[in-house]
Coordinates of C-alpha atoms and ligand atoms in Angstrom, one line a residue:
X53 CA 132.0 128.9 118.2
X54 CA 132.9 126.0 120.4
X55 CA 134.4 122.8 119.1
X56 CA 133.7 119.4 120.6
X57 CA 136.5 117.8 122.7
X58 CA 137.7 114.4 121.5
X59 CA 136.1 113.0 124.7
X60 CA 132.7 114.3 123.9
X61 CA 132.9 113.0 120.3
X62 CA 133.8 109.5 121.7
X63 CA 130.9 109.7 124.1
X64 CA 128.5 110.6 121.3
X65 CA 129.8 107.7 119.2
X66 CA 129.4 105.3 122.1
X67 CA 125.9 106.5 122.9
X68 CA 124.8 106.2 119.2
X69 CA 126.2 102.6 119.1
X70 CA 124.4 101.8 122.3
X71 CA 121.1 103.1 120.9
X72 CA 121.6 101.1 117.7
X73 CA 122.3 97.9 119.6
X74 CA 119.4 98.4 122.0
X75 CA 116.9 99.3 119.3
X76 CA 117.8 96.5 116.9
X77 CA 115.4 94.0 118.4
X78 CA 112.5 96.6 118.3
X79 CA 113.3 97.4 114.7
X80 CA 113.6 93.8 113.8
X81 CA 110.2 93.1 115.4
X82 CA 108.7 95.8 113.3
X83 CA 110.4 94.8 110.1
X84 CA 111.2 91.1 110.3
X85 CA 113.2 89.8 107.3
X86 CA 111.0 88.0 104.8
X87 CA 111.3 84.2 104.9
X88 CA 112.1 82.5 101.6
X89 CA 113.1 79.2 103.1
X90 CA 110.5 76.4 102.7
X91 CA 112.1 74.7 105.8
X92 CA 111.4 77.8 107.9
X93 CA 107.7 77.9 107.1
X94 CA 106.0 77.5 110.5
X95 CA 103.9 74.3 111.2
X96 CA 100.2 75.2 110.9
X97 CA 96.9 73.5 110.4
X98 CA 94.6 75.0 107.8
X99 CA 91.0 75.6 109.0
X100 CA 88.7 73.3 107.1
X101 CA 86.2 75.1 104.9
X102 CA 83.8 72.2 105.3
X103 CA 83.6 72.2 109.1
X104 CA 81.1 74.6 110.6
X105 CA 82.0 76.9 113.5
X106 CA 80.0 74.6 115.7
X107 CA 82.3 71.7 114.8
X108 CA 79.8 69.9 112.6
X109 CA 80.8 68.8 109.1
X110 CA 79.2 70.3 106.0
X111 CA 77.9 67.2 104.2
X112 CA 75.5 68.7 101.7
X113 CA 75.2 71.8 99.4
X114 CA 72.3 73.2 101.3
X115 CA 74.4 73.4 104.5
X116 CA 77.2 75.0 102.5
X117 CA 75.0 77.8 101.1
X118 CA 72.8 78.4 104.1
X119 CA 75.4 78.1 107.0
X120 CA 79.0 77.6 106.2
X121 CA 79.4 80.1 103.3
X122 CA 77.8 82.9 105.3
X123 CA 80.1 82.1 108.2
X124 CA 83.2 82.3 106.0
X125 CA 81.9 85.5 104.3
X126 CA 81.5 87.1 107.7
X127 CA 85.1 86.2 108.8
X128 CA 86.5 88.0 105.7
X129 CA 84.1 90.9 106.2
X130 CA 84.8 91.4 109.9
X131 CA 88.4 90.4 110.2
X132 CA 90.1 91.2 106.8
X133 CA 88.7 93.3 104.0
X134 CA 86.0 95.0 106.2
X135 CA 82.3 95.0 105.5
X136 CA 81.1 96.6 102.3
X137 CA 78.2 99.0 103.2
X138 CA 74.7 97.7 102.2
X139 CA 73.7 101.2 101.2
X140 CA 73.0 101.8 97.5
X141 CA 74.3 105.0 95.9
X142 CA 72.4 106.8 93.1
X143 CA 74.8 105.4 90.5
X144 CA 74.2 106.5 86.9
X145 CA 75.9 105.8 83.6
X146 CA 76.7 108.1 80.7
X147 CA 78.3 107.1 77.4
X148 CA 80.9 109.8 77.1
X149 CA 82.6 108.6 73.9
X150 CA 81.9 106.1 71.1
X151 CA 84.0 105.1 68.1
X152 CA 82.7 102.2 66.0
X153 CA 85.8 102.2 64.0
X154 CA 88.6 102.0 66.6
X155 CA 92.0 100.3 66.3
X156 CA 91.9 100.5 62.5
X157 CA 88.3 99.2 62.3
X158 CA 88.7 96.0 64.3
X159 CA 87.0 97.4 67.5
X160 CA 84.2 99.5 68.9
X161 CA 85.5 101.7 71.6
X162 CA 83.2 103.1 74.3
X163 CA 84.0 105.2 77.3
X164 CA 81.3 105.1 80.0
X165 CA 81.4 107.5 82.9
X166 CA 79.9 106.0 86.1
X167 CA 78.7 108.7 88.5
X168 CA 78.4 107.8 92.1
X169 CA 76.4 110.9 93.2
X170 CA 73.1 112.2 91.9
X171 CA 74.5 115.6 91.1
X172 CA 77.5 114.1 89.4
X173 CA 79.9 116.3 91.4
X174 CA 81.4 113.5 93.6
X175 CA 83.8 110.8 92.5
X176 CA 83.1 108.9 89.3
X177 CA 84.9 106.2 87.3
X178 CA 85.4 105.8 83.6
X179 CA 85.0 102.4 82.0
X180 CA 87.1 102.0 78.8
X181 CA 85.5 99.2 76.7
X182 CA 86.8 97.6 73.6
X183 CA 84.5 95.2 71.7
X184 CA 85.4 93.0 68.7
X185 CA 83.7 94.2 65.5
X186 CA 83.9 90.8 63.8
X187 CA 81.5 89.2 66.4
X188 CA 77.9 89.6 65.6
X189 CA 76.4 88.3 68.8
X190 CA 76.8 89.6 72.4
X191 CA 80.3 89.1 73.5
X192 CA 81.9 87.8 76.7
X193 CA 84.1 90.4 78.4
X194 CA 87.2 90.5 80.5
X195 CA 86.9 93.1 83.3
X196 CA 90.2 94.2 84.8
X197 CA 91.3 97.4 86.5
X198 CA 94.5 99.1 85.6
X199 CA 97.2 100.8 87.7
X200 CA 98.2 104.0 85.8
X201 CA 95.2 105.2 83.8
X202 CA 93.0 103.9 81.0
X203 CA 95.1 105.8 78.5
X204 CA 98.2 103.7 79.4
X205 CA 96.8 100.3 78.3
X206 CA 97.0 101.1 74.6
X207 CA 98.6 103.8 72.4
X208 CA 95.1 104.5 70.9
X209 CA 94.9 108.3 70.8
X210 CA 91.1 108.1 71.2
X211 CA 91.3 107.1 74.8
X212 CA 90.7 109.9 77.3
X213 CA 93.5 110.8 79.6
X214 CA 92.6 109.6 83.1
X215 CA 92.2 112.6 85.4
X216 CA 91.8 111.3 88.9
X217 CA 94.7 111.1 91.3
X218 CA 97.5 110.7 88.7
X219 CA 99.1 113.9 89.8
X220 CA 99.6 112.7 93.4
X221 CA 100.6 109.3 92.0
X222 CA 103.0 110.7 89.5
X223 CA 106.0 108.6 90.6
X224 CA 104.1 105.6 89.5
X225 CA 104.0 106.7 85.8
X226 CA 105.9 104.1 83.9
X227 CA 108.5 104.6 81.2
X228 CA 109.8 107.7 82.9
X229 CA 107.0 109.8 81.4
X230 CA 107.2 113.4 82.4
X231 CA 103.5 114.2 82.1
X232 CA 100.3 112.2 82.4
X233 CA 99.7 112.5 78.6
X234 CA 103.2 111.2 77.9
X235 CA 102.3 108.0 79.5
X236 CA 99.8 107.1 76.8
X237 CA 100.3 103.4 75.9
X238 CA 103.0 103.0 78.6
X239 CA 101.5 99.8 80.1
X240 CA 100.4 98.3 76.8
X241 CA 102.8 95.4 77.2
X242 CA 100.5 94.1 79.9
X243 CA 97.3 94.5 77.8
X244 CA 97.3 92.5 74.5
X245 CA 94.0 94.2 73.4
X246 CA 94.2 93.0 69.8
X247 CA 94.8 89.4 70.9
X248 CA 91.8 89.5 73.3
X249 CA 89.5 91.0 70.5
X250 CA 90.7 88.6 67.9
X251 CA 89.8 85.7 70.2
X252 CA 86.2 87.1 70.3
X253 CA 86.3 88.8 73.7
X254 CA 85.7 92.3 74.8
X255 CA 87.9 94.1 77.4
X256 CA 86.6 96.5 80.0
X257 CA 89.1 98.4 82.2
X258 CA 89.0 101.1 84.8
X259 CA 91.7 103.2 86.5
X260 CA 91.5 101.9 90.1
X261 CA 92.1 105.2 91.8
X262 CA 89.0 106.6 90.2
X263 CA 87.3 104.7 93.0
X264 CA 89.7 105.2 95.9
X265 CA 93.2 106.7 95.8
X266 CA 95.9 104.2 96.8
X267 CA 97.4 106.0 99.7
X268 CA 96.6 106.4 103.4
X269 CA 94.4 109.5 103.2
X270 CA 92.4 108.6 106.3
X271 CA 89.6 107.7 103.8
X272 CA 88.7 111.3 103.2
X273 CA 88.8 110.9 99.4
X274 CA 87.4 108.4 97.0
X275 CA 84.1 106.7 97.7
X276 CA 84.3 106.0 101.5
X277 CA 82.9 109.4 102.7
X278 CA 79.8 108.8 100.5
X279 CA 78.9 106.1 102.9
X280 CA 79.6 107.7 106.3
X281 CA 76.8 107.8 108.8
X282 CA 76.1 111.1 110.4
X283 CA 79.2 112.2 112.4
X284 CA 81.3 109.3 111.0
X285 CA 84.7 110.4 109.7
X286 CA 86.4 107.1 108.9
X287 CA 85.5 103.4 108.6
X288 CA 84.9 101.4 111.8
X289 CA 87.4 98.7 112.6
X290 CA 85.3 96.1 110.7
X291 CA 84.4 98.3 107.8
X292 CA 86.0 98.3 104.4
X293 CA 89.4 99.6 103.4
X294 CA 90.7 100.4 99.9
X295 CA 90.6 96.8 98.6
X296 CA 86.9 96.7 99.6
X297 CA 86.3 99.9 97.7
X298 CA 88.0 98.6 94.5
X299 CA 86.0 95.4 94.8
X300 CA 82.9 97.6 95.1
X301 CA 84.0 99.4 91.9
X302 CA 84.2 96.0 90.0
X303 CA 80.6 95.4 91.0
X304 CA 79.5 98.8 89.8
X305 CA 81.2 98.1 86.5
X306 CA 79.2 94.9 86.4
X307 CA 76.0 96.9 86.9
X308 CA 76.9 98.8 83.8
X309 CA 77.9 95.7 81.7
X310 CA 74.4 94.3 82.5
X311 CA 72.8 97.2 80.7
X312 CA 75.0 97.1 77.6
X313 CA 73.2 95.2 74.8
X314 CA 76.5 94.4 73.1
X315 CA 77.7 92.3 76.0
X316 CA 76.9 88.8 77.3
X317 CA 76.8 89.8 81.0
X318 CA 76.5 86.2 82.1
X319 CA 80.0 85.8 80.7
X320 CA 82.0 88.4 82.5
X321 CA 85.5 87.3 83.5
X322 CA 86.9 89.2 86.3
X323 CA 90.7 89.5 86.3
X324 CA 93.1 91.4 88.5
X325 CA 96.9 91.6 88.9
X326 CA 98.6 91.9 92.3
X327 CA 96.7 94.3 94.6
X328 CA 94.0 94.4 92.0
X329 CA 94.0 90.5 92.0
X330 CA 93.2 90.7 95.8
X331 CA 90.4 93.1 94.9
X332 CA 89.1 90.8 92.1
X333 CA 89.0 87.8 94.5
X334 CA 87.1 89.8 97.1
X335 CA 84.7 91.1 94.4
X336 CA 84.2 87.6 93.0
X337 CA 83.5 86.3 96.5
X338 CA 80.8 88.9 97.2
X339 CA 79.2 89.2 93.8
X340 CA 78.2 86.0 92.1
X341 CA 77.4 87.7 88.8
X342 CA 81.1 87.3 87.9
X343 CA 81.1 84.0 86.0
X344 CA 84.9 83.4 86.1
X345 CA 87.5 85.0 88.5
X346 CA 91.2 85.2 87.8
X347 CA 93.9 86.1 90.2
X348 CA 97.2 87.0 88.6
X349 CA 100.1 87.1 91.2
X350 CA 97.8 88.3 93.9
X351 CA 100.0 87.0 96.7
X352 CA 99.5 88.0 100.4
X353 CA 96.0 89.1 101.1
X354 CA 95.0 87.5 97.8
X355 CA 95.4 83.9 96.8
X356 CA 98.5 83.1 99.0
X357 CA 98.0 81.3 102.3
X358 CA 98.8 83.7 105.2
X359 CA 99.7 81.0 107.7
X360 CA 102.8 80.1 105.7
X361 CA 104.2 83.6 106.4
X362 CA 106.4 83.2 103.3
X363 CA 107.5 86.3 101.4
X364 CA 105.1 89.1 102.2
X365 CA 103.3 88.7 105.5
X366 CA 100.3 90.2 107.2
X367 CA 102.4 92.3 109.5
X368 CA 104.4 93.8 106.6
X369 CA 101.4 94.4 104.3
X370 CA 99.5 96.2 107.1
X371 CA 102.6 98.4 107.9
X372 CA 103.2 99.4 104.3
X373 CA 99.6 99.6 103.1
X374 CA 97.6 100.4 106.3
X375 CA 94.6 101.5 104.1
X376 CA 94.1 98.2 102.2
X377 CA 92.3 96.1 104.9
X378 CA 90.1 96.8 107.9
X379 CA 91.7 97.7 111.2
X380 CA 90.7 94.3 112.7
X381 CA 93.2 92.7 110.4
X382 CA 96.0 94.4 112.3
X383 CA 95.9 91.9 115.1
X384 CA 97.1 89.1 112.8
X385 CA 100.4 90.7 112.1
X386 CA 103.2 88.4 113.2
X387 CA 100.3 86.3 114.6
X388 CA 99.1 84.3 111.7
X389 CA 98.6 81.3 114.0
X390 CA 95.5 83.0 115.5
X391 CA 93.7 83.2 112.2
X392 CA 90.5 81.1 112.1
X393 CA 90.4 81.4 108.3
X394 CA 92.9 81.4 105.5
X395 CA 92.9 82.4 101.8
X396 CA 91.8 79.0 100.5
X397 CA 88.5 79.9 102.1
X398 CA 88.4 83.2 100.2
X399 CA 88.8 81.1 97.0
X400 CA 86.1 78.7 98.2
X401 CA 83.6 81.6 98.2
X402 CA 83.9 81.7 94.4
X403 CA 82.9 78.0 94.1
X404 CA 81.5 76.5 92.0
X405 CA 82.3 79.2 89.4
X406 CA 85.5 78.7 87.5
X407 CA 88.6 80.2 89.2
X408 CA 92.1 80.6 87.9
X409 CA 95.1 81.3 90.1
X410 CA 98.4 82.2 88.4
X411 CA 101.9 82.6 89.9
X412 CA 105.3 83.5 88.6
X413 CA 108.5 81.6 89.5
X414 CA 110.5 84.6 90.5
X415 CA 107.6 86.3 92.4
X416 CA 108.6 84.8 95.7
X417 CA 107.2 87.8 97.5
X418 CA 103.8 86.6 96.5
X419 CA 104.5 83.0 97.6
X420 CA 103.7 80.9 94.5
X421 CA 103.6 77.7 96.6
X422 CA 101.1 79.3 99.0
X423 CA 99.0 80.4 96.0
X424 CA 99.0 76.8 94.6
X425 CA 98.1 75.3 98.0
X426 CA 95.3 77.7 98.5
X427 CA 93.7 76.6 95.2
X428 CA 94.3 73.0 96.1
X429 CA 92.6 73.4 99.5
X430 CA 89.6 75.3 98.0
X431 CA 88.9 72.1 96.0
X432 CA 86.9 70.2 98.5
X433 CA 84.2 73.0 98.4
X434 CA 84.2 72.8 94.6
X435 CA 83.8 69.1 94.8
X436 CA 81.0 69.3 97.3
X437 CA 79.2 71.6 94.8
X438 CA 79.5 69.0 92.0
X439 CA 82.6 70.2 90.1
X440 CA 86.1 68.7 89.8
X441 CA 88.1 71.4 91.6
X442 CA 91.8 71.5 90.9
X443 CA 93.1 68.5 89.0
X444 CA 96.6 68.4 90.5
X445 CA 98.0 67.3 93.8
X446 CA 101.4 68.9 93.3
X447 CA 102.4 72.2 91.7
X448 CA 102.8 71.8 87.9
X449 CA 106.1 72.8 86.2
X450 CA 106.5 76.3 85.0
X451 CA 104.7 77.0 81.7
X452 CA 102.4 73.9 82.1
X453 CA 98.9 75.1 83.1
X454 CA 96.4 72.7 84.7
X455 CA 92.8 73.6 83.8
X456 CA 89.6 72.2 85.1
X457 CA 87.0 74.1 87.2
X458 CA 90.0 75.6 89.0
X459 CA 93.0 76.5 86.8
X460 CA 96.5 77.1 87.9
X461 CA 99.8 77.9 86.3
X462 CA 103.2 79.1 87.3
X463 CA 105.3 80.7 84.6
X464 CA 108.9 81.6 84.4
X465 CA 109.8 85.2 85.2
X466 CA 108.8 88.0 87.5
X467 CA 105.7 89.6 89.1
X468 CA 104.0 90.8 86.0
X469 CA 101.2 90.1 83.5
X470 CA 102.5 88.6 80.3
X471 CA 101.0 87.4 77.0
X472 CA 101.5 83.8 78.2
X473 CA 99.2 84.6 81.2
X474 CA 96.6 86.2 78.9
X475 CA 96.7 83.2 76.5
X476 CA 96.0 80.9 79.4
X477 CA 93.1 83.0 80.6
X478 CA 91.6 83.1 77.1
X479 CA 92.0 79.3 76.8
X480 CA 90.4 78.9 80.2
X481 CA 87.5 81.1 79.3
X482 CA 87.1 79.2 75.9
X483 CA 87.0 76.0 77.8
X484 CA 84.3 77.1 80.2
X485 CA 82.2 78.9 77.6
X486 CA 82.4 75.9 75.2
X487 CA 84.1 77.9 72.5
Ligands
GTR535 C1 103.5 95.2 96.5 C2 102.7 94.5 97.6 C3 102.0 93.3 97.1 C4 101.4 93.6 95.8 C5 102.1 94.5 94.9 C6 101.3 95.2 93.7 O1 104.3 96.2 97.0 O2 103.6 94.2 98.7 O3 101.1 92.9 98.1 O4 100.0 93.9 95.9 O5 102.6 95.6 95.6 O6 100.1 95.4 93.8 O7 101.9 95.4 92.7

């Protein structure tokens, strides 16, 4: 065995130091430090949702619907979320469980399996639905996907354990649960089911990875392969990523809700938290059957303006979650200035339907100010379409929601979904449904 001479050790140390010093700028360029300083937000000009690509102003609703809205939709399809295929799958629904006396008798619980292939062998999703028994008429429903399985949203032992993808996603099981079954009810803090029912609303939820697993699998699992053209093995650079797939799942859930005689499908409120908030906004933009859309702390790629580059940025989100957006979105990393659209325009695609954007004071990663400004700058489109938009010029104080056709609040605390958030959403829905 030979030992190193002191000289060779010194030489090794020197070389390592040199490599560190030389590679620092490269590493920094790959992983720039997140900016949390309002003064360091770059100067930018937001594209005007009411100016056509040709430079002409949109002065009437007909021009909005026939020209400008399709233009904006195309930008988000081609450059950000990727296009959702037009092809229709042979989707079918099966009521796989029913309990008219759930949660001590206050609710009817249904589980509906939605099959995406005719022979039912491919991917499928399970909708867990709670309906309030004290309401005689058809009920409005909140539709919101969950992160860890339908069985985590409530300790209710009648809910089937979610099967898809939880094994690979085991580390995301909350409360340190050892097995999937142990995680029953572990996310219930975020899901005040009884409160929602008591206010006369139903709740429909789906485990999001039923539709597409949330890791970079080259789009070999989930629903993407069902849409590949002959010889295709992954989406093209302007075709959908995982957020597009989850948004598609929200629309397939809507297809089912339209068939359920217990539900008022003209009053389906789409709600999503964080990455599922991004998906909810994209689903609400593409599918006008959703009558109200709620973004809870959706941040970068959701409600927050990208051009502010505050907190999470396009570069960082694409590096960490390369499967969320289409490949064309990569070119905007550390290059937000070149965007010809921004997230206020995504919000404007929901107009004139009621839209709620919610932030949390400590959730700087999601850029609360950028989320507020986005709602504010979507307002001109809401106004053109005959509504009042957002009734605030400056961000309201924490805990004080502003509610008109656009609602906004920032609450104290972290990135999360709290009872306060839900109370605001229920109040917002009541206001718009004249309850
Ligand atoms: C973070 C991601 C955010 C947000 C969040 C979540 O890691 O950076 O964009 O989507 O995850 O979904 O919880």
